[in-house]
Amino acid sequence: MSAVGEHQVTSEIYSDIPVGSPEPGSEGYVTTKFYFRRPTTDPVAEVGKTEAALEYDSDGDPILERQQSEDVIQIKHSSSTSLRMVGLQVWRGALLLADWALHYGPSLLRGATVLELGTGTGLTSIVAAMHAREVVSTDVDLGGILDLIKTNIDLNKRLVKARSTVLGLDFFSKEWSKEILNKLKEVSIVLAADVIYDVDLTEAFVQTVVKIMNVKPKKTLYFALEKRYLSTSIFKMSTADLSLFTYPNDTPFVELDCTSAFNALTDKEKLYAHYLSQASWYGGLIVYVQTSPEAPLIFSLLHKLITAEGVEDLKQTAKESGEASEDDIKALLVYIAGVFANSGNYKGFGDSKIVPNLPKERLEKIILSSAAYKADPTVIQALWSACADSIYSLEPLQQHLGFSDKGITTYFTPNCTQKDSELVGNFMKKYNLEGYNNRLFKYENGSNTTYEIRMASVLEKNESEPFLMSDTIYEGCTFRVTRGDYSGLLDLVCQNLEKAKEYASNDLEKNMLEQYIKSFRTGSLDAHKSGSGIWIKNKGPVVETYIGFIETYRDPAGMRGEFEGFVAMVNKEMSAKFGALVANAEPLLKELPWPSTFEKDQFLKPDYTSLDVLTFSGSGIPAGINIPNYDEIRQSEGFKNVSLGNVIPTSFKGFRHQFLSDEDVALMDKYAVTAFEVCVGLHELLGHGSGKLFRKEGGKYNFDIESVVNPLTNEKITSWYDEGDTYDSKFTSLGSAYEECRAECVGLYLSLNENVLKIFGAEGEDAENVLYINWLNMFWAGGAKALEMYSPASKTWLQAHSQARYVILRVCLEAGEDFVKITETEPGKNLLLTVDRSKIKTVGKKAIGDFLLKLQVYKSTGDEKSAQDMFNKYSEVSDDGTYPWATWRSIILAHKQPRKIMVQHNTKLNGSTVDLLKYAATPEGFVQSWSERFPSSNVDSLLQSLWRKDAENFYAEPPAQLAAIC
């Protein structure tokens, strides 16, 4: 099956069988003639033949005896359709089952009542009707399929001997017609060919078959399904869904420019920034190991490909091979960019897999004709053989990240479940361990289970560190805490941090880097916390940086941090606005809809700067950051807010807003950047920076347990965080989306303050428009974009921010009074989102305020159960009611725009200073930036060795050829 255009699919058989053009008045159908020869002998008698007695053709198929004279079946069909209408095409499974019916029909179908499921064009039913007593052809009553079956039966009536009945039958329907139910009492043979192509449909098909087979008389099912590789993967989803897994060739590339800010640095500051960038880039390679078992191999393969020859040479080599088209070559470059931009073969925003937008065999030919292959065929062949299947596989459990029952993760070995995670979480709480810088490995030996909590560090030997633990029995299982994860890469991080230390501008920066180095060398999380505390005190640095295991979004348990490192320079003009916001923070906090007892005892004014990013390594580049994430530091020492100033305008370049009126689109185009700056500013400073966590430690409470009242119940506080509890350990997988939702709500609520808008230069009519666009954009993101990050198959959200924005939209839709409305303006094709801007300050404020109060109370009191119940309610994606989101998701995906890929600069030593290297905002420019970022093959060797170390834990049988060379 191949994709045609963006949302069309075409059966593979049309590459073998000539298909004409639609005739006038044919409703777009073409007519194809299928020639056949009848069997010469009783085919049942052939069953006893030995394999040696059969002859085979060049494809390995047995050559069966057939008559010399030919006959023909004529089938009207579509030559290309949307995936939901693939029944209008002819598929190989139908050809195979029709050939089976032709060969065995005289013996097995004679006198029988045959039921075909998912009949499609009717080819198999027509052949079955040449022999059976009656054929009941069924399919979903959609898009004229039933009429097409009748047309084709009539077109071949000279061949049809059986009574033919055509009935509607939907696998998803629980109520079947009386005609179907009565016919089942006569059916003895059931046929089905190529009728399933996604998880939900497969489940529905199986349930349908079970229901049918349980009706007497006894029935036999003959089922044909082509085993595909790439095709099967694509076949399991709509083509709109397929766009979630590929970067199209027209993916936009944009430059993340910081030239002016970098050129303003002194030579010493440039050297400081350079070595910090090197540390960040090397550390970012850890993310490949954290993403999927195959990601380190994919990086190594692609990196060798682009460093063995220049980009233009690689393109020319592929062209000269005669095996690749211009589109194939571009698809390869875009795929390389997608993998490198996301630090792995799963998207950083959405956690869905990235597969190449070209067939597997063509990619293989490009690789095997490359300079990399010619230079080292053994290694390249081994790498390709080891990861080719994984690159393309879109089996259900490989489509997204998650625990092994829902997806892929390397934070846990595949034999770990949510239950294992909870057990280990309890163990870690008891021994005051946190998950930020470790992974979990589970070993089973008969009835004995051992859990290894492996810390990230350069050092591998378990010397006398307080957090390291030898075998400890807990809940009948053995636990051990080790270290040495990502050792080789962290060593490179530390080497560059040591060099950066030589160019630090003050003792705070030197001490901060010393603590980071200690943390990465030893595995001590406390050292990283210490470094983070020093970092907070380093106010207003010219070169800002943060590095380590930071965000927990991609850990299915919500506790383990992905490696991240950024280096940036201060944008003084925008930083002044954020400084004004910080100065007004305390009165703004009083406007939030919770009692003062639920706010921190003291607001520790943070450093809030706008930065122009030089380097950002990790799985994606955010617009703003509020760090560190350690609860105890945030509550007692404070935090820093960072707005990535050159990211925000870059993100909006060339963007088109769908599902809005022309008037709203015009306002979006004019005010979206300013509105987003307001949103980010409030979200990071007063969203993530607000609210108190109630704690009980050492028998003491950090709140007055006698006087503080829960505003939702008007009763005393009954729950809190005990010693060893953190927000992440309490809220686990819920935590990220819940906290992002709370921060977004704070941003909406406080944007109603005119002084806030004035800080960002918006007054009068402009201020009203910025306010409106801030709210409209939140609802638009929740409705028009968020469902791209939802998996119907697993019924899970794949991205925290998307889930948060969808929840906010649902809350405001629930508020009623026509405040927010979404209508389906063109059935199955288009939606329209409208917001009554006159009700933002009334209906909107009350809806968000009431919801925000619940969000904060549940968070403050550690009431994860109430939080989960409430959040799950608004997170549900249903196809019922006024807003059938599950159905509308297909409309949203049909309008999906590819996410931009940002091209970052490199730095290069030039004597006592540093040069800034810039690249074109193209796939070629992006690939060149990475080939020059890591010119040495040493990183490939390191990643291969890390893969080898983990292989036995993530592969049933590690690829032997590759294991031998790693």
PDB file of C-alpha atoms in Angstrom, residues 46-236:
ATOM      1  CA  GLU A  46      -3.851 -32.723  -4.568  1.00  0.00           C
ATOM      2  CA  VAL A  47      -3.655 -32.154  -0.828  1.00  0.00           C
ATOM      3  CA  GLY A  48      -1.822 -35.433  -0.338  1.00  0.00           C
ATOM      4  CA  LYS A  49       0.931 -34.563  -2.778  1.00  0.00           C
ATOM      5  CA  THR A  50       4.382 -34.312  -1.289  1.00  0.00           C
ATOM      6  CA  GLU A  51       6.314 -31.097  -1.547  1.00  0.00           C
ATOM      7  CA  ALA A  52       8.724 -32.748  -3.923  1.00  0.00           C
ATOM      8  CA  ALA A  53       5.882 -33.545  -6.314  1.00  0.00           C
ATOM      9  CA  LEU A  54       5.001 -29.867  -6.708  1.00  0.00           C
ATOM     10  CA  GLU A  55       6.681 -27.394  -9.008  1.00  0.00           C
ATOM     11  CA  TYR A  56       7.248 -23.768  -8.019  1.00  0.00           C
ATOM     12  CA  ASP A  57       7.552 -20.500  -9.916  1.00  0.00           C
ATOM     13  CA  SER A  58      10.259 -17.859  -9.449  1.00  0.00           C
ATOM     14  CA  ASP A  59       8.371 -16.297  -6.506  1.00  0.00           C
ATOM     15  CA  GLY A  60       8.241 -19.626  -4.671  1.00  0.00           C
ATOM     16  CA  ASP A  61       4.527 -20.194  -5.310  1.00  0.00           C
ATOM     17  CA  PRO A  62       3.348 -23.712  -6.274  1.00  0.00           C
ATOM     18  CA  ILE A  63       2.388 -24.168  -9.936  1.00  0.00           C
ATOM     19  CA  LEU A  64      -1.106 -25.668 -10.029  1.00  0.00           C
ATOM     20  CA  GLU A  65      -2.650 -27.455 -12.981  1.00  0.00           C
ATOM     21  CA  ARG A  66      -5.198 -25.228 -14.749  1.00  0.00           C
ATOM     22  CA  GLN A  67      -7.160 -25.427 -17.999  1.00  0.00           C
ATOM     23  CA  GLN A  68      -5.703 -23.774 -21.083  1.00  0.00           C
ATOM     24  CA  SER A  69      -8.760 -21.661 -21.860  1.00  0.00           C
ATOM     25  CA  GLU A  70      -9.068 -18.324 -20.056  1.00  0.00           C
ATOM     26  CA  ASP A  71     -12.080 -16.599 -18.601  1.00  0.00           C
ATOM     27  CA  VAL A  72     -12.401 -13.120 -17.151  1.00  0.00           C
ATOM     28  CA  ILE A  73     -13.971 -11.302 -14.232  1.00  0.00           C
ATOM     29  CA  GLN A  74     -14.595  -7.583 -14.644  1.00  0.00           C
ATOM     30  CA  ILE A  75     -14.416  -5.430 -11.511  1.00  0.00           C
ATOM     31  CA  LYS A  76     -15.320  -1.790 -11.152  1.00  0.00           C
ATOM     32  CA  HIS A  77     -13.266  -0.117  -8.451  1.00  0.00           C
ATOM     33  CA  SER A  78     -11.456   3.021  -7.370  1.00  0.00           C
ATOM     34  CA  SER A  79      -7.762   3.357  -8.171  1.00  0.00           C
ATOM     35  CA  SER A  80      -7.063   5.537  -5.112  1.00  0.00           C
ATOM     36  CA  THR A  81      -9.067   6.362  -1.994  1.00  0.00           C
ATOM     37  CA  SER A  82      -8.858   7.644   1.541  1.00  0.00           C
ATOM     38  CA  LEU A  83      -8.014   4.831   3.946  1.00  0.00           C
ATOM     39  CA  ARG A  84     -11.518   4.692   5.411  1.00  0.00           C
ATOM     40  CA  MET A  85     -12.761   3.892   1.871  1.00  0.00           C
ATOM     41  CA  VAL A  86     -10.160   1.272   0.898  1.00  0.00           C
ATOM     42  CA  GLY A  87     -12.998  -1.206   0.358  1.00  0.00           C
ATOM     43  CA  LEU A  88     -13.527   0.491  -3.005  1.00  0.00           C
ATOM     44  CA  GLN A  89     -10.164  -0.910  -4.187  1.00  0.00           C
ATOM     45  CA  VAL A  90      -8.941  -4.452  -4.938  1.00  0.00           C
ATOM     46  CA  TRP A  91      -6.267  -5.803  -2.598  1.00  0.00           C
ATOM     47  CA  ARG A  92      -3.899  -8.753  -2.814  1.00  0.00           C
ATOM     48  CA  GLY A  93      -5.671 -10.601  -0.026  1.00  0.00           C
ATOM     49  CA  ALA A  94      -8.850 -10.616  -2.132  1.00  0.00           C
ATOM     50  CA  LEU A  95      -6.916 -11.971  -5.124  1.00  0.00           C
ATOM     51  CA  LEU A  96      -5.445 -14.775  -3.018  1.00  0.00           C
ATOM     52  CA  LEU A  97      -8.768 -15.731  -1.450  1.00  0.00           C
ATOM     53  CA  ALA A  98     -10.488 -15.544  -4.833  1.00  0.00           C
ATOM     54  CA  ASP A  99      -7.839 -17.890  -6.269  1.00  0.00           C
ATOM     55  CA  TRP A 100      -8.380 -20.238  -3.331  1.00  0.00           C
ATOM     56  CA  ALA A 101     -12.140 -20.179  -3.965  1.00  0.00           C
ATOM     57  CA  LEU A 102     -11.545 -20.822  -7.658  1.00  0.00           C
ATOM     58  CA  HIS A 103      -9.329 -23.830  -6.913  1.00  0.00           C
ATOM     59  CA  TYR A 104     -11.143 -25.397  -3.961  1.00  0.00           C
ATOM     60  CA  GLY A 105     -14.643 -24.075  -4.589  1.00  0.00           C
ATOM     61  CA  PRO A 106     -15.884 -27.105  -6.544  1.00  0.00           C
ATOM     62  CA  SER A 107     -15.191 -29.333  -3.519  1.00  0.00           C
ATOM     63  CA  LEU A 108     -15.440 -27.107  -0.443  1.00  0.00           C
ATOM     64  CA  LEU A 109     -18.048 -24.510  -1.390  1.00  0.00           C
ATOM     65  CA  ARG A 110     -20.506 -26.556  -3.428  1.00  0.00           C
ATOM     66  CA  GLY A 111     -23.964 -26.434  -1.852  1.00  0.00           C
ATOM     67  CA  ALA A 112     -22.773 -24.158   1.003  1.00  0.00           C
ATOM     68  CA  THR A 113     -24.043 -20.806   2.204  1.00  0.00           C
ATOM     69  CA  VAL A 114     -21.016 -18.538   2.241  1.00  0.00           C
ATOM     70  CA  LEU A 115     -20.703 -15.301   4.197  1.00  0.00           C
ATOM     71  CA  GLU A 116     -18.001 -12.817   3.188  1.00  0.00           C
ATOM     72  CA  LEU A 117     -16.971 -10.121   5.656  1.00  0.00           C
ATOM     73  CA  GLY A 118     -15.609  -6.839   4.339  1.00  0.00           C
ATOM     74  CA  THR A 119     -16.484  -7.790   0.769  1.00  0.00           C
ATOM     75  CA  GLY A 120     -15.205  -4.532  -0.762  1.00  0.00           C
ATOM     76  CA  THR A 121     -15.495  -4.681  -4.552  1.00  0.00           C
ATOM     77  CA  GLY A 122     -16.976  -8.199  -4.494  1.00  0.00           C
ATOM     78  CA  LEU A 123     -14.203 -10.100  -6.315  1.00  0.00           C
ATOM     79  CA  THR A 124     -13.983 -12.981  -3.817  1.00  0.00           C
ATOM     80  CA  SER A 125     -17.756 -13.211  -3.453  1.00  0.00           C
ATOM     81  CA  ILE A 126     -18.168 -13.486  -7.243  1.00  0.00           C
ATOM     82  CA  VAL A 127     -15.716 -16.397  -7.438  1.00  0.00           C
ATOM     83  CA  ALA A 128     -17.357 -18.084  -4.439  1.00  0.00           C
ATOM     84  CA  ALA A 129     -20.740 -17.654  -6.161  1.00  0.00           C
ATOM     85  CA  MET A 130     -19.458 -19.747  -9.058  1.00  0.00           C
ATOM     86  CA  HIS A 131     -19.718 -22.794  -6.756  1.00  0.00           C
ATOM     87  CA  ALA A 132     -21.797 -22.085  -3.615  1.00  0.00           C
ATOM     88  CA  ARG A 133     -25.558 -22.346  -3.103  1.00  0.00           C
ATOM     89  CA  GLU A 134     -25.787 -18.808  -1.686  1.00  0.00           C
ATOM     90  CA  VAL A 135     -23.263 -16.036  -1.062  1.00  0.00           C
ATOM     91  CA  VAL A 136     -24.012 -13.304   1.466  1.00  0.00           C
ATOM     92  CA  SER A 137     -21.706 -10.336   0.777  1.00  0.00           C
ATOM     93  CA  THR A 138     -21.354  -7.869   3.642  1.00  0.00           C
ATOM     94  CA  ASP A 139     -19.539  -4.610   4.233  1.00  0.00           C
ATOM     95  CA  VAL A 140     -20.023  -1.326   6.010  1.00  0.00           C
ATOM     96  CA  ASP A 141     -22.748   0.775   4.395  1.00  0.00           C
ATOM     97  CA  LEU A 142     -20.460   3.666   3.534  1.00  0.00           C
ATOM     98  CA  GLY A 143     -19.436   5.554   0.410  1.00  0.00           C
ATOM     99  CA  GLY A 144     -21.440   3.404  -2.006  1.00  0.00           C
ATOM    100  CA  ILE A 145     -19.604   0.150  -1.206  1.00  0.00           C
ATOM    101  CA  LEU A 146     -22.797  -1.962  -1.091  1.00  0.00           C
ATOM    102  CA  ASP A 147     -24.010  -0.563  -4.420  1.00  0.00           C
ATOM    103  CA  LEU A 148     -20.576  -1.276  -5.928  1.00  0.00           C
ATOM    104  CA  ILE A 149     -20.778  -4.930  -4.810  1.00  0.00           C
ATOM    105  CA  LYS A 150     -24.209  -5.242  -6.463  1.00  0.00           C
ATOM    106  CA  THR A 151     -22.906  -3.588  -9.633  1.00  0.00           C
ATOM    107  CA  ASN A 152     -19.971  -6.002  -9.898  1.00  0.00           C
ATOM    108  CA  ILE A 153     -22.148  -9.051  -9.243  1.00  0.00           C
ATOM    109  CA  ASP A 154     -24.464  -7.921 -12.028  1.00  0.00           C
ATOM    110  CA  LEU A 155     -21.477  -7.192 -14.289  1.00  0.00           C
ATOM    111  CA  ASN A 156     -20.411 -10.850 -13.910  1.00  0.00           C
ATOM    112  CA  LYS A 157     -23.847 -12.477 -13.784  1.00  0.00           C
ATOM    113  CA  ARG A 158     -22.877 -15.008 -16.475  1.00  0.00           C
ATOM    114  CA  LEU A 159     -20.410 -16.508 -13.969  1.00  0.00           C
ATOM    115  CA  VAL A 160     -22.534 -16.254 -10.837  1.00  0.00           C
ATOM    116  CA  LYS A 161     -24.466 -19.465 -10.115  1.00  0.00           C
ATOM    117  CA  ALA A 162     -25.431 -18.847  -6.475  1.00  0.00           C
ATOM    118  CA  ARG A 163     -28.174 -16.742  -4.989  1.00  0.00           C
ATOM    119  CA  SER A 164     -26.490 -13.454  -4.027  1.00  0.00           C
ATOM    120  CA  THR A 165     -27.426 -11.211  -1.127  1.00  0.00           C
ATOM    121  CA  VAL A 166     -25.718  -7.942  -0.211  1.00  0.00           C
ATOM    122  CA  LEU A 167     -26.143  -6.661   3.359  1.00  0.00           C
ATOM    123  CA  GLY A 168     -24.618  -3.970   5.534  1.00  0.00           C
ATOM    124  CA  LEU A 169     -22.487  -5.162   8.461  1.00  0.00           C
ATOM    125  CA  ASP A 170     -20.287  -2.873  10.554  1.00  0.00           C
ATOM    126  CA  PHE A 171     -17.720  -4.598  12.801  1.00  0.00           C
ATOM    127  CA  PHE A 172     -18.150  -1.804  15.346  1.00  0.00           C
ATOM    128  CA  SER A 173     -21.937  -2.113  15.532  1.00  0.00           C
ATOM    129  CA  LYS A 174     -23.404  -4.043  18.450  1.00  0.00           C
ATOM    130  CA  GLU A 175     -26.857  -4.259  16.845  1.00  0.00           C
ATOM    131  CA  TRP A 176     -27.158  -6.443  13.724  1.00  0.00           C
ATOM    132  CA  SER A 177     -30.136  -6.567  11.376  1.00  0.00           C
ATOM    133  CA  LYS A 178     -32.601  -9.448  11.485  1.00  0.00           C
ATOM    134  CA  GLU A 179     -31.552 -10.386   7.946  1.00  0.00           C
ATOM    135  CA  ILE A 180     -27.947 -10.899   9.073  1.00  0.00           C
ATOM    136  CA  LEU A 181     -28.957 -12.861  12.160  1.00  0.00           C
ATOM    137  CA  ASN A 182     -31.246 -15.136  10.126  1.00  0.00           C
ATOM    138  CA  LYS A 183     -28.618 -15.731   7.449  1.00  0.00           C
ATOM    139  CA  LEU A 184     -26.065 -16.766  10.097  1.00  0.00           C
ATOM    140  CA  LYS A 185     -28.222 -19.782  10.892  1.00  0.00           C
ATOM    141  CA  GLU A 186     -27.565 -21.062   7.344  1.00  0.00           C
ATOM    142  CA  VAL A 187     -23.892 -20.063   6.904  1.00  0.00           C
ATOM    143  CA  SER A 188     -21.210 -22.777   7.056  1.00  0.00           C
ATOM    144  CA  ILE A 189     -18.306 -20.977   5.368  1.00  0.00           C
ATOM    145  CA  VAL A 190     -16.994 -17.516   6.319  1.00  0.00           C
ATOM    146  CA  LEU A 191     -14.524 -15.621   4.102  1.00  0.00           C
ATOM    147  CA  ALA A 192     -12.549 -12.457   4.843  1.00  0.00           C
ATOM    148  CA  ALA A 193      -9.698 -10.852   2.892  1.00  0.00           C
ATOM    149  CA  ASP A 194      -7.505  -7.905   3.957  1.00  0.00           C
ATOM    150  CA  VAL A 195     -10.197  -6.458   6.194  1.00  0.00           C
ATOM    151  CA  ILE A 196      -8.100  -5.184   9.126  1.00  0.00           C
ATOM    152  CA  TYR A 197      -5.538  -2.399   9.252  1.00  0.00           C
ATOM    153  CA  ASP A 198      -5.513  -0.905  12.734  1.00  0.00           C
ATOM    154  CA  VAL A 199      -5.743  -2.035  16.337  1.00  0.00           C
ATOM    155  CA  ASP A 200      -9.327  -0.927  16.965  1.00  0.00           C
ATOM    156  CA  LEU A 201     -10.577  -2.500  13.741  1.00  0.00           C
ATOM    157  CA  THR A 202      -8.729  -5.738  14.498  1.00  0.00           C
ATOM    158  CA  GLU A 203     -10.374  -5.985  17.901  1.00  0.00           C
ATOM    159  CA  ALA A 204     -13.789  -5.279  16.394  1.00  0.00           C
ATOM    160  CA  PHE A 205     -13.208  -7.861  13.647  1.00  0.00           C
ATOM    161  CA  VAL A 206     -12.223 -10.550  16.135  1.00  0.00           C
ATOM    162  CA  GLN A 207     -15.317  -9.826  18.233  1.00  0.00           C
ATOM    163  CA  THR A 208     -17.450 -10.029  15.083  1.00  0.00           C
ATOM    164  CA  VAL A 209     -15.929 -13.378  14.100  1.00  0.00           C
ATOM    165  CA  VAL A 210     -16.425 -14.791  17.598  1.00  0.00           C
ATOM    166  CA  LYS A 211     -20.080 -13.748  17.522  1.00  0.00           C
ATOM    167  CA  ILE A 212     -20.581 -15.334  14.097  1.00  0.00           C
ATOM    168  CA  MET A 213     -18.775 -18.580  14.911  1.00  0.00           C
ATOM    169  CA  ASN A 214     -20.902 -19.094  18.016  1.00  0.00           C
ATOM    170  CA  VAL A 215     -24.066 -19.307  15.896  1.00  0.00           C
ATOM    171  CA  LYS A 216     -24.944 -22.846  14.790  1.00  0.00           C
ATOM    172  CA  PRO A 217     -24.350 -24.602  12.458  1.00  0.00           C
ATOM    173  CA  LYS A 218     -20.614 -25.156  12.773  1.00  0.00           C
ATOM    174  CA  LYS A 219     -18.646 -22.765  10.578  1.00  0.00           C
ATOM    175  CA  THR A 220     -15.187 -22.622   9.005  1.00  0.00           C
ATOM    176  CA  LEU A 221     -13.373 -19.313   8.534  1.00  0.00           C
ATOM    177  CA  TYR A 222     -10.951 -18.763   5.644  1.00  0.00           C
ATOM    178  CA  PHE A 223      -9.022 -15.558   6.202  1.00  0.00           C
ATOM    179  CA  ALA A 224      -6.437 -13.941   3.880  1.00  0.00           C
ATOM    180  CA  LEU A 225      -4.186 -11.144   5.100  1.00  0.00           C
ATOM    181  CA  GLU A 226      -1.066 -10.016   3.310  1.00  0.00           C
ATOM    182  CA  LYS A 227       2.015  -9.896   5.492  1.00  0.00           C
ATOM    183  CA  ARG A 228       3.461  -6.477   4.842  1.00  0.00           C
ATOM    184  CA  TYR A 229       6.452  -4.669   6.308  1.00  0.00           C
ATOM    185  CA  LEU A 230       6.263  -0.958   5.753  1.00  0.00           C
ATOM    186  CA  SER A 231       2.925  -1.516   4.067  1.00  0.00           C
ATOM    187  CA  THR A 232       1.482  -3.351   7.053  1.00  0.00           C
ATOM    188  CA  SER A 233       2.600  -0.591   9.370  1.00  0.00           C
ATOM    189  CA  ILE A 234       0.976   2.028   7.212  1.00  0.00           C
ATOM    190  CA  PHE A 235      -2.068  -0.177   6.791  1.00  0.00           C
ATOM    191  CA  LYS A 236      -2.737  -0.020  10.520  1.00  0.00           C
TER     192      LYS A 236
END
